[in-house]
Amino acid sequence: MQANKHLLRSTAEVVGVVVLAEAVSTLLLPLMIPQLPTFATHLLGMAVTLLIAAPLLIFRLMSIWDKKLAPVKLNVSTDVLRPVAVVLVCGVALTAGSAYWMACEANRQSEVAFDALSDRVKTEVARRMKEFEDGLKSLRGLHEASEELTLEEFREYCRVVDPQVCFQGAMGQGFIRSVKKDSADQFMTWAEENLGEGFQIKTAGDLDRYDDYFVICHIEPLADNRAAWGLDVGSETNRRVAAEKARATGVPTLTAKINLVQDQLNHNGFLYYLAVYQTGVPLDTPQQREAAFLGWVYMPITSELALDGILASGDGKVDVMVYDTMAIDASNKLFCDHGYPFEDENKKHSYLPIFAKTFPLVFGGRQWTVQISSNPNFDTSGIFLRPFITTVIGALLTVLFAAMVWNMGTSRQRAVRLAESMTHDLKTAKEEAEEGFRRFTTIFENVPVGVNVLDEDGRVVETNPAGLELWEAHSEEEIQGHTLLDQIPKPLHGRVIRSLCDAMAGQACRVEFQMTGLRGANRLIELHAVAFENPTLKYKKPYLLAAMRDVTHQRKAEADLRDAREKAEEANQSKSEFLANMSHEIRTPMTAILGYTDLLAEQGQADQDNPDRMEYIDTIRRNGEHLLMIINDILDLSKIEAGKMTVESVPMRVDSLVRDVMELMQVKAAAKGLMLDSIVENKIPMIIDSDPVRLRQILVNLLGNAIKFTEIGRVRLRVCYVQAEHSLQLSVEDTGIGMNDEQQQRLFQAFVQADNSTARRFGGTGLGLRISKRLAQMLGGDIAVTSEPDVGSVFCVSLKLEKINESNWLTPDEASTTTTKKVEVDDSPKQPVEALKGMRILLAEDGPDNVRLISFHLRKAGAEVTTVENGKLTIEQLTKDGTVDGPLEEPARFDLILTDMQMPEMDGYQSTSRLRDKGCTLPVVALTAHAMAGDLQKCLDAGCTDYTTKPIDRKRLIEVLQQYHPEAMQSAVI
């Protein structure tokens, strides 16, 4: 048994050493030889693992071998360990040095091979672009050789020099003339005589933007390029800029990346221009070239076809990407091809090339960027086998030689101590057996668990004092001969017998049952049993050792705890449902209150006879919005306390957020005659990862409180970055009433303000600071406050930030957010009066007040509105037979469904899901008063296309519905 335990422990140590070596090699190898191929990394990783683990493995393997040979533990002297250590250190050092040199040499050879492939690809790209230049120069020579090139001559030339055959990627070749607008009629007369019927000037942008046209007169083959025939390339910026540059310089000129009008496959394309001048005149200056200018020869080219097959020059071992300009960005990509076919897209995106190079190339006056990187075809080179084989052989030789030295040193010690070890082991075994018997007896007598020895028939042979207590017996003689079944109810006999049989068969045994003691007490007993054999005089056959424990009180406590947890979960669920229902029940009437207030306000503006009317209406609207804000604060606090509030972590600009908040709060500050400004003290990060919505909510709360509690003076937002703490701090300072220490201690409690007098004087729920502090903590920061009565307060929001990139800093001047300027009037264009004109809308809403309000807004915007009271009626309006189970009408009588989500008989979730199951494709906009987390996502999951919340924001409602107007959707498709 001891030998098996030692073997098991040694095996575990060997496995641990190998795992540790693997981890070390994984971290060490990339530092020594970065950017190795995956294949080479696996090979060298295995070799380095073996090399690191070998010195530790040899000692453990030798100890296992010694344990098998001799039962006596061998204390190895330093005379044996010293030569073994020298062999291991020297072998490891020599092997590591050789393998490292070979790996570095292999990496260098791979880089040289990659450079050669990259040069070949780069040269092939340049050669193909040179072919286009040569073709343009040849075509220019044709125009310069002819006094006026006719259409037939041009077509004859193109039949001989077919652009689609001679120039890979060219869709054609043609000639462009510059036509002044005042001579357009004369040009069209000439075109009818020389270019054929059907010729018209077409535009690629704004035809009337410039004073002249750059018209494509000739283009061959015409069948494939008819969409470009007569196109004014000067009407589009990229085409015009390149054409004017070609005219001014006289050299071939490329456009930026464009979409060719004749390309039906929407490839990345560009135009190659070459200006044509009169012969025999000087062309030294731009003015001379402008005077002698006749037109342009050009080629429309698709980059994908022009560079197709370029990987052949790299033997398929590299990937090539070509970008227009130096910016490596997806919007500038002209060409992309991969030489290795990945079977899995995840592997394709996660693959990191060993080598990658970027070459700037200039074609037609534009700078292209060619990016070449290696792929797995390049990585599978076998040159990395040599360092792997060297490492393996070196490690094996080191291990074998060290083992031989170890064996020679320990053989003599083993022989000398063998006899002493045997004697010592016998003595130790006897002492351990006696000690074990004493320990067992002590445990047996004092363990607080009833331990019973049972025979094959389940009769009690022996028990301990705790067992006597469970049996309610005064002595062992009183229970000897009794069986467990005598004290257990008959319905439980079968289960107990099966468990005892399992224990006798060597299987795990655990069973609970009700047991009645000899004195009549009932207990719930947990029994564990195990079989054993003891060849002593007392136990000559198999017996069961049964441990019995009274679990009556424990099971009762567990049941009580389970009931309490279920009640707590039910209470929490009831709270969430209550908040959701209260949100709906309060926001629904608020929709009517605020909506009809807006309608009264619109009518009141025209009523000049009653000036107090608008003041009354504003009072209703202001108090309604204040009530809605209180509802939102209560719901936010409930979500935070329930752990359902979530925050995002997205890139956001700090200066933009501060500027927006300051502009928002400027109105409130101006109304009280307060100065509101912001100061950036030092360099701050430009972009951080945080939640802009929640951070904005925190700042609005803090600035709103500062303005509310300040009567005279100023409110300032101070922004700074604390380098020592790696934190961004936004401090709100005011010159208000201030607070004492006692007031500050209870400041962040829910429904609590500084003191009762403050609550009466300034109002409020006391939730804003509680919510702000919890949100700041969820964003990884906190809010601290310092204050002095009658002097003012400072609330500081600190956000911990990770390491900031050097390019991600703003100076105080760059991040200036001064907001002392007057609030600007919104001059944005007003929403069209009949933005929904002709739109047929089915409105499902059960509240009559909201039906009238929403219908009024929709009809005022020009929509045709049909109303129903629940989801069942919604479906019936859309079916042929007017029933819920009937098929849908084709085509539908409505353009959009606007549905409340909580209605009697059938709610909006159910009706939307059933409509989607029937195949309904109409846009469905959810109208929900719920504000709890997940409610909006629930609408989308049910099949809704979009949503808007209650209370109704008329402008927002019209904007959402206008997106799905049939005319808007048709133009989007086009």
PDB file of N, CA and C in Angstrom, residues 181 202 264 379 463 746 915 969:
ATOM      1  N   LYS A 181     -20.137  74.712 -71.451  1.00  0.00           N
ATOM      2  CA  LYS A 181     -21.587  74.664 -71.382  1.00  0.00           C
ATOM      3  C   LYS A 181     -22.242  75.537 -72.458  1.00  0.00           C
ATOM      4  N   LYS A 202     -24.667  62.341 -69.936  1.00  0.00           N
ATOM      5  CA  LYS A 202     -25.152  61.799 -68.657  1.00  0.00           C
ATOM      6  C   LYS A 202     -24.237  62.251 -67.537  1.00  0.00           C
ATOM      7  N   GLN A 264     -21.442  46.011 -63.439  1.00  0.00           N
ATOM      8  CA  GLN A 264     -22.631  45.481 -62.780  1.00  0.00           C
ATOM      9  C   GLN A 264     -22.297  44.679 -61.537  1.00  0.00           C
ATOM     10  N   ASP A 379       4.486  28.882 -43.897  1.00  0.00           N
ATOM     11  CA  ASP A 379       4.912  28.477 -42.550  1.00  0.00           C
ATOM     12  C   ASP A 379       5.304  27.007 -42.450  1.00  0.00           C
ATOM     13  N   THR A 463     -21.135  -1.823  19.288  1.00  0.00           N
ATOM     14  CA  THR A 463     -21.436  -0.416  19.035  1.00  0.00           C
ATOM     15  C   THR A 463     -20.655   0.438  20.008  1.00  0.00           C
ATOM     16  N   ARG A 746     -24.882  61.122   5.816  1.00  0.00           N
ATOM     17  CA  ARG A 746     -26.107  60.474   5.341  1.00  0.00           C
ATOM     18  C   ARG A 746     -26.543  61.005   3.977  1.00  0.00           C
ATOM     19  N   LEU A 915     -48.668  37.122 -35.491  1.00  0.00           N
ATOM     20  CA  LEU A 915     -48.603  37.692 -36.843  1.00  0.00           C
ATOM     21  C   LEU A 915     -47.325  37.271 -37.561  1.00  0.00           C
ATOM     22  N   MET A 969     -39.349  53.679 -47.598  1.00  0.00           N
ATOM     23  CA  MET A 969     -38.808  52.325 -47.731  1.00  0.00           C
ATOM     24  C   MET A 969     -38.496  52.007 -49.190  1.00  0.00           C
TER      25      MET A 969
END
